[in-house]
Tab-separated table of C-alpha atoms in Angstrom:
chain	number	residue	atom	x	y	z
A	1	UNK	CA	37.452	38.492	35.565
A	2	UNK	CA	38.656	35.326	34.224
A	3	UNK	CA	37.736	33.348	36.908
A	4	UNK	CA	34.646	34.821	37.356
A	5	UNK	CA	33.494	34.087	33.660
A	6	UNK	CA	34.536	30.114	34.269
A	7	UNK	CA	32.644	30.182	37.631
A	8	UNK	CA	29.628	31.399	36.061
A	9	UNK	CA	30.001	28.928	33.090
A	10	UNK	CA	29.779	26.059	35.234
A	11	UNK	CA	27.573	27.388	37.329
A	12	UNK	CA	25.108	27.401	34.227
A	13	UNK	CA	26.254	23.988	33.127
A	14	UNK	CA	25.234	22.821	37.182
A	15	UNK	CA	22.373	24.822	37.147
A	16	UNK	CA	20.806	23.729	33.917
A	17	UNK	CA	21.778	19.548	34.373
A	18	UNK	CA	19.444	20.202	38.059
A	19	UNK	CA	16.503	21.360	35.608
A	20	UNK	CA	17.051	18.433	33.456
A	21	UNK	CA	14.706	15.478	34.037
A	22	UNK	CA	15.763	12.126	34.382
A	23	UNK	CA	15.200	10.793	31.533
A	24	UNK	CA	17.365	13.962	29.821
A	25	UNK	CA	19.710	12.857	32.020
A	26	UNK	CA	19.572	9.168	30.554
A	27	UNK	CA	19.792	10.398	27.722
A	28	UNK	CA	22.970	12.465	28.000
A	29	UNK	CA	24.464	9.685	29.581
A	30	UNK	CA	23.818	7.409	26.244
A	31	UNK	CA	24.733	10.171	24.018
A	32	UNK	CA	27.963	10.344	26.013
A	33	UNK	CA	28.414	6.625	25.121
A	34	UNK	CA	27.901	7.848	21.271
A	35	UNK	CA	30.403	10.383	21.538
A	36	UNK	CA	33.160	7.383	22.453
A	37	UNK	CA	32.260	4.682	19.719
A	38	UNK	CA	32.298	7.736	17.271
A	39	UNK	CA	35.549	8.890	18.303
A	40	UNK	CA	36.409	5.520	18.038
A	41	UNK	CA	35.241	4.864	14.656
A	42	UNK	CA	36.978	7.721	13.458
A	43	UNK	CA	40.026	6.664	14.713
A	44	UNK	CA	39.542	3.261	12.680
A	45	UNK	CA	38.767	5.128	9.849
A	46	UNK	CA	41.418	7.517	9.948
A	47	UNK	CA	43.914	4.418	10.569
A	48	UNK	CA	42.678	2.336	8.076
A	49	UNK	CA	43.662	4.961	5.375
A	50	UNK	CA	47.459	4.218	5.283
A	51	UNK	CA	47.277	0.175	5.046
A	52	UNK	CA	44.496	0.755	1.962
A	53	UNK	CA	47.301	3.529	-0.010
A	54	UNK	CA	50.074	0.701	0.889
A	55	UNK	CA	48.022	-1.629	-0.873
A	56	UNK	CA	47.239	0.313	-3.792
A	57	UNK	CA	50.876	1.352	-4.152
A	58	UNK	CA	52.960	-2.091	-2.670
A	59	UNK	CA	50.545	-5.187	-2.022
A	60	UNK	CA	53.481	-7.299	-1.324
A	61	UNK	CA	54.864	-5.119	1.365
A	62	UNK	CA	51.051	-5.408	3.237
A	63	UNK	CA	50.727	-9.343	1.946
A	64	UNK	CA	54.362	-9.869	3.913
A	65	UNK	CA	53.521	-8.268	6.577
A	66	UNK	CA	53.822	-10.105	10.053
A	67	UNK	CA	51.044	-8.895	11.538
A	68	UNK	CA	48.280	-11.319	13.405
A	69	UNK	CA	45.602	-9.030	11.353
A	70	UNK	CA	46.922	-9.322	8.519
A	71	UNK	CA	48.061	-12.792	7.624
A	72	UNK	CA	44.517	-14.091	9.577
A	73	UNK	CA	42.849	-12.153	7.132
A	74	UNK	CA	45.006	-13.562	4.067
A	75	UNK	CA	44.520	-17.165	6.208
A	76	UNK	CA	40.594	-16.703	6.294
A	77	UNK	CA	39.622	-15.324	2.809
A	78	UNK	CA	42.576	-17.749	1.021
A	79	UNK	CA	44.454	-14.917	-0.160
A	80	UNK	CA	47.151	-16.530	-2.336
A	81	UNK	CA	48.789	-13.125	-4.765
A	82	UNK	CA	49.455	-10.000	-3.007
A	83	UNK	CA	46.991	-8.745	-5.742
A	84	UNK	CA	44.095	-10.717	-4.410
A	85	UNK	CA	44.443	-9.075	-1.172
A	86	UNK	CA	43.629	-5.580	-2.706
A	87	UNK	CA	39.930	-6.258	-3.268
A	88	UNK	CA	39.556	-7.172	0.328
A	89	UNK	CA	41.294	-3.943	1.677
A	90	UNK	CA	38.680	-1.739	-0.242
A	91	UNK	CA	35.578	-3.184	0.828
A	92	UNK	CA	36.994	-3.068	4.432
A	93	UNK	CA	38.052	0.342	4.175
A	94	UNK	CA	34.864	1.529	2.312
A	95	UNK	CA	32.797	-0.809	5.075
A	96	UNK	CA	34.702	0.835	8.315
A	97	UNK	CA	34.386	4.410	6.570
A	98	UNK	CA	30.365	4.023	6.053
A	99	UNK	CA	29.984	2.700	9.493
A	100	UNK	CA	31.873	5.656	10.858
A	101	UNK	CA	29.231	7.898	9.047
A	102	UNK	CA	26.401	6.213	10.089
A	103	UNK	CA	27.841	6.414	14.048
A	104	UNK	CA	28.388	10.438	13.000
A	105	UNK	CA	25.019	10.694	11.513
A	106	UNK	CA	23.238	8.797	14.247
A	107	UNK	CA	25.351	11.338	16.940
A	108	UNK	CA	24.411	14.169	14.947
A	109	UNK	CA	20.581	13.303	15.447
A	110	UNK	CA	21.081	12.823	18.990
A	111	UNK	CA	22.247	15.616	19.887
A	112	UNK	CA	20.215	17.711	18.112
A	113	UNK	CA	17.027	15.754	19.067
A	114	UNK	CA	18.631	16.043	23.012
A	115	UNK	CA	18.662	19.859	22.468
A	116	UNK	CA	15.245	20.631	21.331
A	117	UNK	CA	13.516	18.598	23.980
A	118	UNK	CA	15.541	20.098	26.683
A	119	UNK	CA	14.618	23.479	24.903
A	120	UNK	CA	11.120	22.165	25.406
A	121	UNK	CA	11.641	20.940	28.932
A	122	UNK	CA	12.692	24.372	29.916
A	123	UNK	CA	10.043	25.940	28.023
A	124	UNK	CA	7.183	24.367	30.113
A	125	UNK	CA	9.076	25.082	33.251
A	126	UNK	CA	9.132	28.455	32.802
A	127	UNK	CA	5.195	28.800	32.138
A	128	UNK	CA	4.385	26.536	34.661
A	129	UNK	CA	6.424	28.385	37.158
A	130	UNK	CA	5.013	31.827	35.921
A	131	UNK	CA	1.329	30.679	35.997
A	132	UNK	CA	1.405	29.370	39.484
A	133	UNK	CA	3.118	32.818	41.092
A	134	UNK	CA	1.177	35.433	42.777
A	135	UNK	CA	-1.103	37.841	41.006
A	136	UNK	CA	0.574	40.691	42.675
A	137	UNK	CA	3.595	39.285	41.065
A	138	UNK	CA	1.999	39.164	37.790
A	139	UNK	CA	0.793	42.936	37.620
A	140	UNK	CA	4.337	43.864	39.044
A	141	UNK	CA	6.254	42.144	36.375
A	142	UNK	CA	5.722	42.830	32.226
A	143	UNK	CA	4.515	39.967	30.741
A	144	UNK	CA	7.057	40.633	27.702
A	145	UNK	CA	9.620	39.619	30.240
A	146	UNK	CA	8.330	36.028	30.534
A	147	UNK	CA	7.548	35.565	27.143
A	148	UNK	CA	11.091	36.693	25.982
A	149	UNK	CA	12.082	34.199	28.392
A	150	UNK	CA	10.194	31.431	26.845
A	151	UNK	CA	10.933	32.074	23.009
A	152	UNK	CA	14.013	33.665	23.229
A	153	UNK	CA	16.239	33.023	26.042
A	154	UNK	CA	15.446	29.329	26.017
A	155	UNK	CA	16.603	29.224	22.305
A	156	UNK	CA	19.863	31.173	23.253
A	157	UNK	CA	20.367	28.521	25.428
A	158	UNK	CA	20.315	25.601	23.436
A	159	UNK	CA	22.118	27.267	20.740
A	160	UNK	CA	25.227	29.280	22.942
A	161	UNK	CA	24.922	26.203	25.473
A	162	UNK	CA	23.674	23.096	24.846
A	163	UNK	CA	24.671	22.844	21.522
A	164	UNK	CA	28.210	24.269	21.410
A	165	UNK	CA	28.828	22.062	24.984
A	166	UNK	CA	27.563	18.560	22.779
A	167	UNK	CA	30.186	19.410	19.956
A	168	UNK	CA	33.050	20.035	22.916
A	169	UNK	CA	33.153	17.089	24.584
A	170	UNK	CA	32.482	15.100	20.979
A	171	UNK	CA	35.693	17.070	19.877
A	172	UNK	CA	37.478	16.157	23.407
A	173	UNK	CA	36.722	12.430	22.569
A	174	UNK	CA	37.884	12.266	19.222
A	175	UNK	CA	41.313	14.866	19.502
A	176	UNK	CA	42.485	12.717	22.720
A	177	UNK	CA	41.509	8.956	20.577
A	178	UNK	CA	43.680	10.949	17.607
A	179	UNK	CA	46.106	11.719	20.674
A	180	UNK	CA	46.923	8.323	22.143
A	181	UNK	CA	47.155	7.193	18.232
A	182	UNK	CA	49.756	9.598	17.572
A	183	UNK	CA	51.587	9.214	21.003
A	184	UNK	CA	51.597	5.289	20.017
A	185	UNK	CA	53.340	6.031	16.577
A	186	UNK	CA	55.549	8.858	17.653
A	187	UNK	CA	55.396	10.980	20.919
A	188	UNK	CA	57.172	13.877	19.757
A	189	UNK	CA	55.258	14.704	17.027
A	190	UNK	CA	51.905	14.076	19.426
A	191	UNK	CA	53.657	16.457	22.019
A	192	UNK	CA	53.886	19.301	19.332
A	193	UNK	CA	50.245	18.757	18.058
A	194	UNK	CA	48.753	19.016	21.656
A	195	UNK	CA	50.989	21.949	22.776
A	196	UNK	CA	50.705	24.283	19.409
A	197	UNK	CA	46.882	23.582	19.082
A	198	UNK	CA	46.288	23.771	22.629
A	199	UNK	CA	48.195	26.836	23.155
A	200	UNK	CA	46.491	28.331	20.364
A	201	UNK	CA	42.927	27.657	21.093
A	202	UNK	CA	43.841	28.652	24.851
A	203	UNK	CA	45.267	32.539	23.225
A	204	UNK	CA	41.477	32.384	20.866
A	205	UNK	CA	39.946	31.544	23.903
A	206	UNK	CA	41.436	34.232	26.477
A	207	UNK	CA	41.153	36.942	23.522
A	208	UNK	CA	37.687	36.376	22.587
A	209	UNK	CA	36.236	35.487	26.173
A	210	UNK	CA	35.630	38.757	27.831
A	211	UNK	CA	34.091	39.834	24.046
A	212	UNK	CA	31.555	36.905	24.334
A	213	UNK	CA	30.306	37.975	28.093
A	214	UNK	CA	30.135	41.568	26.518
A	215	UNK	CA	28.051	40.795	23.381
A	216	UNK	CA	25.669	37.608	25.629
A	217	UNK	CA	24.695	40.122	27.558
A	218	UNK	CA	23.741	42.205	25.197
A	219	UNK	CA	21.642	40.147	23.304
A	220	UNK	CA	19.779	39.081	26.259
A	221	UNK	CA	19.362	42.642	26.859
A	222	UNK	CA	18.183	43.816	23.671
A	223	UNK	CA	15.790	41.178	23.197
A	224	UNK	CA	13.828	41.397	26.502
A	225	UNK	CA	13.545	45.411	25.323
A	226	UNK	CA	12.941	44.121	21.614
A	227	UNK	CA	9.533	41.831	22.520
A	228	UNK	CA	8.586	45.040	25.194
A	229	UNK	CA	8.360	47.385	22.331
A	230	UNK	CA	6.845	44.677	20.068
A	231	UNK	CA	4.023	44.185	22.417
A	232	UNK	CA	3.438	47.917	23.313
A	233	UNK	CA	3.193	48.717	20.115
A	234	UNK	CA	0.895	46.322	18.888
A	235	UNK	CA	-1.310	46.593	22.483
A	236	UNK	CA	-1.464	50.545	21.684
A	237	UNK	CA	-2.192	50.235	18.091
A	238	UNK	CA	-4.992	52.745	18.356
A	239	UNK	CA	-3.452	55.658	19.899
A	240	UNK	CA	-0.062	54.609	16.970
A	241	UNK	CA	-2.570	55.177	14.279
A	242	UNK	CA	-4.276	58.426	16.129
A	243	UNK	CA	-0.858	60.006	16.824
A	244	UNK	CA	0.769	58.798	14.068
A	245	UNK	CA	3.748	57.758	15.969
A	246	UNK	CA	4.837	54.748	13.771
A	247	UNK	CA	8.160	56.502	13.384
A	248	UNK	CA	8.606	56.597	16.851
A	249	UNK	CA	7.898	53.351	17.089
A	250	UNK	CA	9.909	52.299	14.354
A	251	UNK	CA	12.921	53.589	15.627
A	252	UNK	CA	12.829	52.636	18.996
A	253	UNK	CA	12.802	48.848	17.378
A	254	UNK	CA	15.346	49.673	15.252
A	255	UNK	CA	17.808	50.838	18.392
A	256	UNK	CA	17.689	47.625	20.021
A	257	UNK	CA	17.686	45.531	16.605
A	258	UNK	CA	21.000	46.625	15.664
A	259	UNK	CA	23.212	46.425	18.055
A	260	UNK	CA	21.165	42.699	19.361
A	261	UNK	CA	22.099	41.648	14.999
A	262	UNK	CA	25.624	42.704	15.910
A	263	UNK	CA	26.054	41.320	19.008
A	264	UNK	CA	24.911	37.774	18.013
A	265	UNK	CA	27.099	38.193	14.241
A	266	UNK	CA	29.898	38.889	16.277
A	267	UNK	CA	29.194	35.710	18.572
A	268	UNK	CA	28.936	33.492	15.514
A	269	UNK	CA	32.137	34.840	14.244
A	270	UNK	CA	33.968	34.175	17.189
A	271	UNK	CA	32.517	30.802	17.749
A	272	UNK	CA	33.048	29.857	13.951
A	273	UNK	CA	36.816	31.715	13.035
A	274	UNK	CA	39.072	28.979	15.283
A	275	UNK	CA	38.520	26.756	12.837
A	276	UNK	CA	39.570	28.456	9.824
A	277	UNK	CA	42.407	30.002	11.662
A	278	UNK	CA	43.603	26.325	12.869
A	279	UNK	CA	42.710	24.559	9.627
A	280	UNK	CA	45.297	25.996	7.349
């Protein structure tokens, strides 16, 4: 089962970088780019915390410190008290922590931009592909199905695909930068943090995983039957109204609503809770 579900992850991942375009492409390969100088800067900025609290605490132990950095900066800006060198520290750690933001903002956009035009990409595809099929094909097949596909399943895409796949490999970049920091300073302690996060995200993942097939499917399910009932409903308003069947109706909407609102809460509970498990 378990390697069936990763099979048929990256078979989506394949499948849906063949329907991208090449200028998608281009611009997955740029955002990639992004993703390093981000995880970069946030390894600066995370790094530059603990020479800024030395200075606030003990200038003279940073202003004696032999380090090329260091005394080239007290060489350059004519640093002559321990106490002048505090001023500098600030404005570089302030400057190196905005820059970081504005790398994390400019990501952010990115990404999110990159997901709603390939959203839109697939979109058009999907018409286009529909209109120029058979009409034989088109009387065989409920339209509800294609439009479902268009406004719904494309949507679940970017959001249970796209999305969650751009905030992966930015997380990869940035926990294996944070990695190699923390092998540099001390290996053991870097050993423990990989193993007892990774083992624990691995147990999340192997729990939840088989869950997450169960409730995808149903939400792909229950919306394709969702739309049907929408637009039989609405298409047979005047035999509803005759009949007075708007119970009926009603209730049939309200069989696939529920368990489609449950299926997608649990989703976004299971995507969400690693964090706040980790965290503390």
């Amino acid at each position: 089962m378990k390697n069936k579900i990763n099979k048929s992850t990256l078979y989506l991942i394949k499948a849906l970088w063949r329907h991208l375009g090449d200028n998608r492409k281009k611009q997955c390969w740029l955002i990639l780019v992004l993703m390093v100088l981000s995880s970069f800067m946030e390894i600066v900025s995370i790094g530059a915390i603990f020479p800024f609290l030395v200075a606030l605490v003990n200038p003279e132990k940073v202003y004696n410190y032999d380090h090329e950095l260091i005394q080239f900066m007290v060489s350059f800006l004519g640093i002559e008290t321990p106490e002048q060198l505090i001023i500098p520290l600030i404005i570089g750690f302030i400057a190196v922590v905005i820059i970081a933001g504005i790398v994390r903002l400019v990501l952010l956009y990115a990404t999110t931009r990159f997901s709603q035009l390939t959203g839109g990409d697939l979109n058009i595809n999907i018409y286009r592909r529909s209109l120029y099929q058979k009409y034989s094909i088109h009387v065989s097949r409920n339209s509800s199905v294609i439009i479902n596909g268009i406004f719904s399943k494309v949507s679940a895409i970017i959001g249970g695909v796209i999305n969650p796949l751009m905030t992966f490999l930015s997380s990869i970049f940035t926990v294996f930068g944070i990695l190699y920091v923390l092998f540099v300073l001390d290996a053991e302690i870097a050993m423990a943090v990989f193993f007892g996060f990774g083992l624990t995200y691995l147990g999340i993942i192997r729990y939840t995983r088989s869950q997450l097939d169960t409730n995808s499917k149903c939400v792909a399910h229950e919306s394709t039957v969702m739309l049907k009932i929408l637009h039989e409903g609405l298409r047979g308003i005047r035999d509803i109204l005759i009949d007075s069947s708007q119970e009926f109706y009603c209730k049939l909407l309200s069989k696939s609503d529920v368990p489609l609102r449950r299926s997608k809460a649990k989703n976004h509970f299971i995507s969400a809770s690693p964090h706040f498990i980790i965290e503390p």
